[in-house]
XYZ file of C-alpha atoms in Angstrom:
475
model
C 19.872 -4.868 46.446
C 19.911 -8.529 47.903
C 18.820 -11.828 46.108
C 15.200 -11.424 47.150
C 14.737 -7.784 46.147
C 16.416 -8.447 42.545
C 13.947 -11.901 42.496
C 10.678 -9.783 43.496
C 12.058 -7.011 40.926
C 12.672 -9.185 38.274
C 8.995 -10.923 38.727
C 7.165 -7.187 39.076
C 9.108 -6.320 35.323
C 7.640 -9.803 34.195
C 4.126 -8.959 34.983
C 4.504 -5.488 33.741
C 5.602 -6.431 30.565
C 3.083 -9.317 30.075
C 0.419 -6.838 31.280
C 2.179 -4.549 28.631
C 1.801 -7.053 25.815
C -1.528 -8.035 26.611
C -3.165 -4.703 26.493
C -1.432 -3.650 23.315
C -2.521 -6.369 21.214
C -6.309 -6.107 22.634
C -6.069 -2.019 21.848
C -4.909 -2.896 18.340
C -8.057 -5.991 18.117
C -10.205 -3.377 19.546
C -9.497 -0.798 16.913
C -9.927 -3.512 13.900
C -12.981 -4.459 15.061
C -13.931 -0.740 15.227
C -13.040 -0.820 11.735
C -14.211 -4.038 10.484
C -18.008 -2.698 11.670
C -17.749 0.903 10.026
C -16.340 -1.106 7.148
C -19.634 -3.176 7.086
C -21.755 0.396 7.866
C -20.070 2.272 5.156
C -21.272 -0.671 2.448
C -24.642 -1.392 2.956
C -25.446 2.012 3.372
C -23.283 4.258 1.552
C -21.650 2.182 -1.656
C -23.817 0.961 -3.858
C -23.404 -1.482 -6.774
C -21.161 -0.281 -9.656
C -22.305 1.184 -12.685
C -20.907 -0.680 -15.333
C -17.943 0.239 -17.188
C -20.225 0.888 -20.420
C -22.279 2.905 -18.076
C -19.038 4.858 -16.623
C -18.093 5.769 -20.546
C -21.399 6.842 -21.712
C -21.884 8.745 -18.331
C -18.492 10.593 -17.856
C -16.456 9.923 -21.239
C -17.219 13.487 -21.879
C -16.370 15.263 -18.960
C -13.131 12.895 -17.832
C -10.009 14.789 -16.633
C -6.639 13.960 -19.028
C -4.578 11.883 -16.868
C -0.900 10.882 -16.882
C -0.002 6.729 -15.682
C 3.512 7.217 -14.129
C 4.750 4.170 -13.808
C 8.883 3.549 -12.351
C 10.106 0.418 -13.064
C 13.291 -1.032 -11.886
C 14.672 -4.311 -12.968
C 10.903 -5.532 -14.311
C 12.171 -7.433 -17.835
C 9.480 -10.312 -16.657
C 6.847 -8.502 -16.780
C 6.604 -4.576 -18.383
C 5.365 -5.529 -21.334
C 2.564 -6.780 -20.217
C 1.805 -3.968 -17.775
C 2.633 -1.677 -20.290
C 0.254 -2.959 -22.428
C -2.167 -3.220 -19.496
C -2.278 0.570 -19.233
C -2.549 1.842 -23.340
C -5.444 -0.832 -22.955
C -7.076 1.170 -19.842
C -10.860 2.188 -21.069
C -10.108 6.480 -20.275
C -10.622 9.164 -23.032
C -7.667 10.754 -22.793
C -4.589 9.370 -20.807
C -0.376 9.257 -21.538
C 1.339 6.756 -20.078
C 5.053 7.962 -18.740
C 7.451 4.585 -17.998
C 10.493 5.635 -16.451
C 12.991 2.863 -16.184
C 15.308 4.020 -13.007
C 18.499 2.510 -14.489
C 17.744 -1.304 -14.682
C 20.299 -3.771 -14.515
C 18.696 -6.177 -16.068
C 16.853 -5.935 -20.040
C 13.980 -4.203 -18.854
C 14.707 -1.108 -21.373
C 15.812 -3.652 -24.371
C 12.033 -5.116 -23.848
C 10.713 -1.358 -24.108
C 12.322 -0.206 -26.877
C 11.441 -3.602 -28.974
C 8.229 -4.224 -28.178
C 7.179 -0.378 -28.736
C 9.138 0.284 -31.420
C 10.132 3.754 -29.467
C 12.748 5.909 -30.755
C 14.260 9.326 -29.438
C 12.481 12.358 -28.753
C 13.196 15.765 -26.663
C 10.228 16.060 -24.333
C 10.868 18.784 -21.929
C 10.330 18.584 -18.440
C 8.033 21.306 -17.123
C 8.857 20.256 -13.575
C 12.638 19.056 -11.962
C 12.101 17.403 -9.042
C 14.496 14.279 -9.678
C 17.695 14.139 -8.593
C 18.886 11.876 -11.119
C 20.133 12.782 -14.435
C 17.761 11.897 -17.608
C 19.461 10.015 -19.831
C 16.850 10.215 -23.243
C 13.277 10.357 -23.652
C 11.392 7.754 -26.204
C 7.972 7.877 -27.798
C 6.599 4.666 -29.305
C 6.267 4.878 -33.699
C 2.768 2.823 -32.494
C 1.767 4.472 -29.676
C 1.546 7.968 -29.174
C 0.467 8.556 -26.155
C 3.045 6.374 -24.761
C 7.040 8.113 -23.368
C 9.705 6.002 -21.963
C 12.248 8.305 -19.477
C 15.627 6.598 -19.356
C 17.328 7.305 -16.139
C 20.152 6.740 -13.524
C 19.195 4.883 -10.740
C 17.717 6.677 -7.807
C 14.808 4.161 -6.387
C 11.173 4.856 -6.699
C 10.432 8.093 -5.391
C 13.227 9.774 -7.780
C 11.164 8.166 -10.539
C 8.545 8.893 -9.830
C 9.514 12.354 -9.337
C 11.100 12.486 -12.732
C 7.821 11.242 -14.676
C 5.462 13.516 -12.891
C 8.125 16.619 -14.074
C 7.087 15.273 -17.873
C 3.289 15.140 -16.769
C 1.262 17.829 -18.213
C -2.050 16.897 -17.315
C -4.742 17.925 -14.248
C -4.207 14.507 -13.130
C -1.533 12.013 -12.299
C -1.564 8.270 -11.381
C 1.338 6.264 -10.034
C 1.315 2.582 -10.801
C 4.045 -0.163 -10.290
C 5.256 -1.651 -12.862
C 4.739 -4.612 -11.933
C 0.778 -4.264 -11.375
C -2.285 -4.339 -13.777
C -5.073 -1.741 -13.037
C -8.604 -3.690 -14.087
C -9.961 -2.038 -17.453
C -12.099 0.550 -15.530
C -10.343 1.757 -13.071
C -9.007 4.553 -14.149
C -11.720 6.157 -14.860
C -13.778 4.907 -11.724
C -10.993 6.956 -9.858
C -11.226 9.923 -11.603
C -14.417 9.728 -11.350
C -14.477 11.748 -7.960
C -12.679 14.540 -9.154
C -15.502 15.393 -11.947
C -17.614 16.082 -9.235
C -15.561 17.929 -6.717
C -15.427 21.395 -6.016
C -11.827 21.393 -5.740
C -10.918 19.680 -2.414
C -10.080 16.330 -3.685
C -6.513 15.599 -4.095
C -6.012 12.131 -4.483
C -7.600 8.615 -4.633
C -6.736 5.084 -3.620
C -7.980 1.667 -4.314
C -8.142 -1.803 -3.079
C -4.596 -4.042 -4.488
C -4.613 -7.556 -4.936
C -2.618 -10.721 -5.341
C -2.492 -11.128 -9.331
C -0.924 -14.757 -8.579
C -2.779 -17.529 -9.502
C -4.610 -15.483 -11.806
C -4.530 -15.541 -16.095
C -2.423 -12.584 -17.300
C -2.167 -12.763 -21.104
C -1.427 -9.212 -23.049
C -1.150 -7.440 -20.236
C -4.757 -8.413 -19.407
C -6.326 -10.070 -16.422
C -8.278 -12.705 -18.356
C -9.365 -14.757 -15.462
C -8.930 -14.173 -11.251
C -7.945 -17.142 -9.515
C -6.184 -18.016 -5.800
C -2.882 -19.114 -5.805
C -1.973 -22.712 -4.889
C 1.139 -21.396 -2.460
C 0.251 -20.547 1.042
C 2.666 -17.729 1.105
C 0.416 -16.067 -2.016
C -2.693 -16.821 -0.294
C -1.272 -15.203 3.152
C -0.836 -12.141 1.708
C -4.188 -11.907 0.088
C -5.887 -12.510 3.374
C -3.423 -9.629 4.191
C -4.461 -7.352 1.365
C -7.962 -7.845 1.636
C -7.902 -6.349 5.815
C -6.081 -3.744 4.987
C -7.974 -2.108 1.476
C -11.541 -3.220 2.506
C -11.759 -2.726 6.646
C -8.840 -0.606 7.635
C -8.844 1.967 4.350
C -12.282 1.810 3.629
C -12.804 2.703 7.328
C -10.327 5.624 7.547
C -11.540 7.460 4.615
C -14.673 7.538 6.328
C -12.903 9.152 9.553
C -11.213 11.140 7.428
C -7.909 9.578 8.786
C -6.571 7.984 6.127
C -2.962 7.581 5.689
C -2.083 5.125 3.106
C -2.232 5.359 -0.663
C -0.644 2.583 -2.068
C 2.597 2.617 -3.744
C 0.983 0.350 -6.639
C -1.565 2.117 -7.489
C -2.955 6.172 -6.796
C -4.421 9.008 -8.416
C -3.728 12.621 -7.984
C -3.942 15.967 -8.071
C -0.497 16.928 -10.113
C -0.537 20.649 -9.304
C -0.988 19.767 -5.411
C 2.058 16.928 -5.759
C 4.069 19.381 -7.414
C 3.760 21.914 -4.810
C 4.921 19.532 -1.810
C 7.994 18.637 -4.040
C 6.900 15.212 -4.682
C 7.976 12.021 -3.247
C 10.865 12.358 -0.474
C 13.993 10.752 -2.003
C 15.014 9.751 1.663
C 12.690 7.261 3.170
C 11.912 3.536 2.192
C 8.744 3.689 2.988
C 7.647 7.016 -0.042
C 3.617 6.178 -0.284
C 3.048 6.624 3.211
C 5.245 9.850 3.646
C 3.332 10.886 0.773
C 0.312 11.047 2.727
C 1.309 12.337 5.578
C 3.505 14.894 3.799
C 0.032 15.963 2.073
C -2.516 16.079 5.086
C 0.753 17.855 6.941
C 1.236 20.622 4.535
C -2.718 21.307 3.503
C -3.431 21.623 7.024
C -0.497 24.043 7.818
C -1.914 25.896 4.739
C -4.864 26.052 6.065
C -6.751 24.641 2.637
C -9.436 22.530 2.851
C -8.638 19.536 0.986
C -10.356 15.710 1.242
C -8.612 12.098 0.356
C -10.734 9.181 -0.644
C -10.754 5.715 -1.072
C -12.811 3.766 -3.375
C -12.843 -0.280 -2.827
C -14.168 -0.632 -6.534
C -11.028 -0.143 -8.034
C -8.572 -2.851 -8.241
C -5.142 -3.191 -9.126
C -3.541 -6.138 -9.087
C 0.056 -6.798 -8.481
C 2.619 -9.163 -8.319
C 4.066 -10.057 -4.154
C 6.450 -12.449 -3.147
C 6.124 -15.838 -3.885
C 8.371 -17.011 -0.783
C 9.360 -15.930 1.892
C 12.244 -15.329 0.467
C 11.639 -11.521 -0.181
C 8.256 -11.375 1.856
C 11.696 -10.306 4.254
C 13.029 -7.937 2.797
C 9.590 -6.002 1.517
C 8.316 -6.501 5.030
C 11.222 -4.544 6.938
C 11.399 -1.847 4.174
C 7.618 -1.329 5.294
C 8.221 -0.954 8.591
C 11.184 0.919 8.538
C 9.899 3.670 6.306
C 6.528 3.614 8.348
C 9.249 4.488 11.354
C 11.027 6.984 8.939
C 7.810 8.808 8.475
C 6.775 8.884 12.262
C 10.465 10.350 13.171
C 9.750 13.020 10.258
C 6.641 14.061 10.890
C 6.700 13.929 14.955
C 5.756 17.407 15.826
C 1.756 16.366 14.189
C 1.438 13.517 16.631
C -0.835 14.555 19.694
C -1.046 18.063 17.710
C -4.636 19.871 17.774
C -3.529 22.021 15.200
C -3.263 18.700 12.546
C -7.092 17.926 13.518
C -7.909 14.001 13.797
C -4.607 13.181 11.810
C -2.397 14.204 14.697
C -4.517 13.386 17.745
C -6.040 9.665 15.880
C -4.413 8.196 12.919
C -0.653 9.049 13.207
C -1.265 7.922 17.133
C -2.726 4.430 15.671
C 0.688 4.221 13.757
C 2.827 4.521 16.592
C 0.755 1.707 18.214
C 0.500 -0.462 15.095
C 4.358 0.034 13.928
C 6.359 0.945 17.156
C 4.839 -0.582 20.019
C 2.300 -3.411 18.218
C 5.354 -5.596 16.422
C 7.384 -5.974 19.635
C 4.472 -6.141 21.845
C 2.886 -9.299 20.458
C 5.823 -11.291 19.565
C 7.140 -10.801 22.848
C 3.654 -12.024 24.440
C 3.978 -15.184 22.848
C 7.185 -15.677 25.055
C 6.648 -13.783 28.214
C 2.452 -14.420 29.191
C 3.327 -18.499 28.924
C 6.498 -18.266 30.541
C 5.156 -16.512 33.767
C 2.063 -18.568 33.624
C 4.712 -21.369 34.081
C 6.512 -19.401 36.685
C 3.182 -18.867 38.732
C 4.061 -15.350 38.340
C 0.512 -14.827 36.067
C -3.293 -16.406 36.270
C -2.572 -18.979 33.454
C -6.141 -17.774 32.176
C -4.487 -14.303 31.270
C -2.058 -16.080 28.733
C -4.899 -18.385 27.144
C -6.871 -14.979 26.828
C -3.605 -13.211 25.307
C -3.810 -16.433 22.579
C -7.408 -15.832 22.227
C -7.149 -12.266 21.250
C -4.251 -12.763 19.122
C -5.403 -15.578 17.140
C -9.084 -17.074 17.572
C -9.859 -12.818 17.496
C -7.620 -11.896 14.721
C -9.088 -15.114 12.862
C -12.434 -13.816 13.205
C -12.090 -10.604 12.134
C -10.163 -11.724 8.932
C -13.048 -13.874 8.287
C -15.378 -10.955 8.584
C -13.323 -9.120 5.876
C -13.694 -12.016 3.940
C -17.897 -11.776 4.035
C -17.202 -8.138 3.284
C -15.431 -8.957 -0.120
C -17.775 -11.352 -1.164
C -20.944 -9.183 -0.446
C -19.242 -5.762 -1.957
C -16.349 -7.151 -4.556
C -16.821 -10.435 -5.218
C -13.304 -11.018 -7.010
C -12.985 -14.455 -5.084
C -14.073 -16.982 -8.424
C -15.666 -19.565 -6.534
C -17.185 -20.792 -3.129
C -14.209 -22.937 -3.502
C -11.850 -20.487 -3.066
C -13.701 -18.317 -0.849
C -13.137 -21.284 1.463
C -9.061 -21.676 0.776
C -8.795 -17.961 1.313
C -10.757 -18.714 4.541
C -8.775 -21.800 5.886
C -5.243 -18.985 4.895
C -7.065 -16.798 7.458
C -6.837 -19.448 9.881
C -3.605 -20.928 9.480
C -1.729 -17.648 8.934
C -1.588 -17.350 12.834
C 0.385 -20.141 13.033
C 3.912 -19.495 12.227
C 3.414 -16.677 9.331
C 2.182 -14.144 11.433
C 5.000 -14.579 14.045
C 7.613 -14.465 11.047
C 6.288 -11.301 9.908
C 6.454 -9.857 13.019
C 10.149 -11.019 13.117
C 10.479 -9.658 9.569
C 9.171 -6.070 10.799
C 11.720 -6.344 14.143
C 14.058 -6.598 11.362
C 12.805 -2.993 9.909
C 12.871 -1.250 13.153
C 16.722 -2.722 13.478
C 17.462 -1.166 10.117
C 15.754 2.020 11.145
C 17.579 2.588 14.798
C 20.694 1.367 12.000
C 19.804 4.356 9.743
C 20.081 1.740 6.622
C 19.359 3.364 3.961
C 19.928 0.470 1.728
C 17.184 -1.090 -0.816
C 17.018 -4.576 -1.443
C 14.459 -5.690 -4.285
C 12.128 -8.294 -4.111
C 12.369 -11.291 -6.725
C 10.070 -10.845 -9.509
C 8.995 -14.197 -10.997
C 6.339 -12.462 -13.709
C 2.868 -12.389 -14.160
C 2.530 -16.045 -16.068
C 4.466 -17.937 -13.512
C 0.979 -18.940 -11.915
């Protein structure tokens, strides 16, 4: 191959790629939008206003489900009082709450046992699907209805494994410890299952940013934005992903994702998949997957839903510093779960799951992430080169940022028409000036953060690095 031939070769590989990049990242806009409209469909003409939560007690106090809060905490002295005492305050007739403290390091069990007053006890597990050893089980002298597990470390899953072998109720709900469920929403999530016929088997809801907000007791006493950009980011974040994306799959029945912070289930089902995998990073969305893979292979008809009205609110990184770290572990256990579960994708026999949502994974979490950051480099470089019609790169800007802008801003009109958890029109418009300005320079450093995830994938890093908790009062 002479000079020319490698010069014409290496142009051709430019404008494939570009072309490449560009199409990806429209795809992926064209999909949101898709969303962001059967988002807006779904509320004004299938969710209607909330009964309130005197009207959810009088209606269903009766008839509610006993439930079991599973919540794993790991290093969370800053804050598990407080969410502790955030879920014995939940409004639900009959509910135990199960901490399980995965061998802190730090005086998160010290906190427990003093501001519980919780001494020994020998609660048997009816289920062993840690693989940890139990150290000693703790009820609260106050509290009843409150345990405390005491384990070796074994990250998240493994705890959450080992409280849902103490559960002994129809229904169980994981919740970080580090996140405060509003006073209802418990029981508008099991509020479904009262009225199913036995196909439910879980439910998610919308999670927010709880900083900037006034958490005293363990109570949200008043919502507010948070004055850091990085905060504010991340809400903009939140808010596309629980009220377009979510709300938008559970209507296509494709939904993949119930949050790590905050989920309720169907213990028997959970129990019978072997709970969480102790082998990925990324355990809420193998969860899913895991579910839809092994109810369709069974052959039992089964339904997951997704309800916007509830809210939990947790604490996210207050830097970047950590933002890193949470970011990769995402996208690595995202890949984790793709590599696991491969044989569904393009599968008839998984139904809409296979051929649709685990498809819009691959091109959200292997292609998308490398695709755009990559455009910004290669569609203005051969622009420059006169290799590409400079219009195509201002186009590839367009859709990545004046498009993406606009359809953040759209899920911004959704919350304050269906939630309205923004405080004031003050607000509304910081949260809607974050939506602008997290195109330039956060969204490219996430991208970089979730290139770092796919490295520690192809790495097989197994490894689990914590984000910094600063606790729910630091504002």
């Amino acid at each position: 191959m002479n000079w020319a031939e490698i010069q014409q070769f290496a142009a051709d590989a430019t404008i494939a790629l570009a072309s490449f990049c560009f199409i990806v990242v429209l795809v992926r806009n064209m999909i949101s939008l898709a969303q962001l409209l059967i988002a807006a469909w779904v509320f004004a003409t299938r969710i209607q206003p909330s009964e309130s939560a005197r009207e959810l007690w009088q209606r269903y106090a009766d008839l509610a489900l006993p439930i079991s809060v599973i919540a794993p905490a790991f290093n969370e002295e800053l804050s598990i009082v407080d969410s502790v005492k955030a879920l014995l305050s939940l409004e639900y007739p009959d509910h135990e709450v199960i901490v399980v403290n995965d061998g802190s390091k730090d005086d998160t069990m010290g906190q427990l046992l003093r501001s519980f007053d919780m001494v020994p006890c020998q609660r048997k597990q009816i289920a062993n699907l840690q693989k940890t050893e139990i150290r000693q089980t703790y009820i609260s002298r106050h509290y009843p209805n409150l345990l405390v597990v005491d384990k070796e470390n074994g990250r998240k899953a493994d705890a959450a494994n080992a409280g849902l072998g103490f559960a002994r109720t129809p229904l169980v709900c994981v919740i970080d410890a580090d996140s405060i469920i509003e006073p209802d929403g418990r029981l508008r999530a099991a509020e479904p299952f009262m009225h199913d016929n036995g196909r439910l088997v879980a439910v998610g809801g919308a999670i927010r940013v709880v900083k900037g907000s006034v958490v005293k007791g363990g109570s949200l006493q008043e919502i507010g934005v948070a004055k850091g950009l990085v905060p504010r980011f991340q809400v903009v974040e939140y808010l596309r992903a629980f009220l377009t994306a979510l709300v938008a799959n559970a209507q296509t029945d494709t939904l993949m994702l119930i949050s790590g912070a905050f989920g309720l289930f169907r213990r028997s089902t959970l129990v019978e998949i072997g709970g969480y995998r102790h082998d990925t990073v990324g355990e809420d969305l193998e969860l899913v997957v895991h579910l839809h893979r092994h109810l369709r292979e069974q052959k039992q008809p089964y339904r997951l839903a997704f309800i916007p009205d509830i809210v939990c609110w947790t604490e996210a990184p207050a830097a970047l510093k950590g933002l890193d770290n949470q970011r990769a572990r995402w996208q690595q256990g995202s890949m984790e779960t793709l590599q696991r579960h491969r044989r569904m994708i393009l599968n008839p026999r998984y139904g809409q799951i296979g051929m649709l949502a685990l498809l819009h994974i691959v091109l959200e979490d292997i292609l998308g992430p490398p695709a755009e950051l990559l455009g910004y480099l290669v569609l203005p470089a051969a622009a420059l080169m006169g290799l590409l019609d400079p219009m195509m790169a201002v186009a590839f800007f367009f859709e990545a940022i004046v498009f993406g802008s606009g359809l953040t801003v759209g899920t911004l009109a959704l919350e304050e028409q269906q939630l309205r958890r923004t405080p004031s029109a003050r607000d509304l418009m910081r949260l809607g000036l974050a939506a602008l300005l997290e195109n330039f320079g956060y969204r490219q450093v996430n991208l970089w953060y979730r290139i770092q995830g796919i490295r520690r994938f192809l790495r097989k890093d197994a490894t689990w690095a914590a984000v910094p908790r600063v606790g729910f009062d630091a504002g």
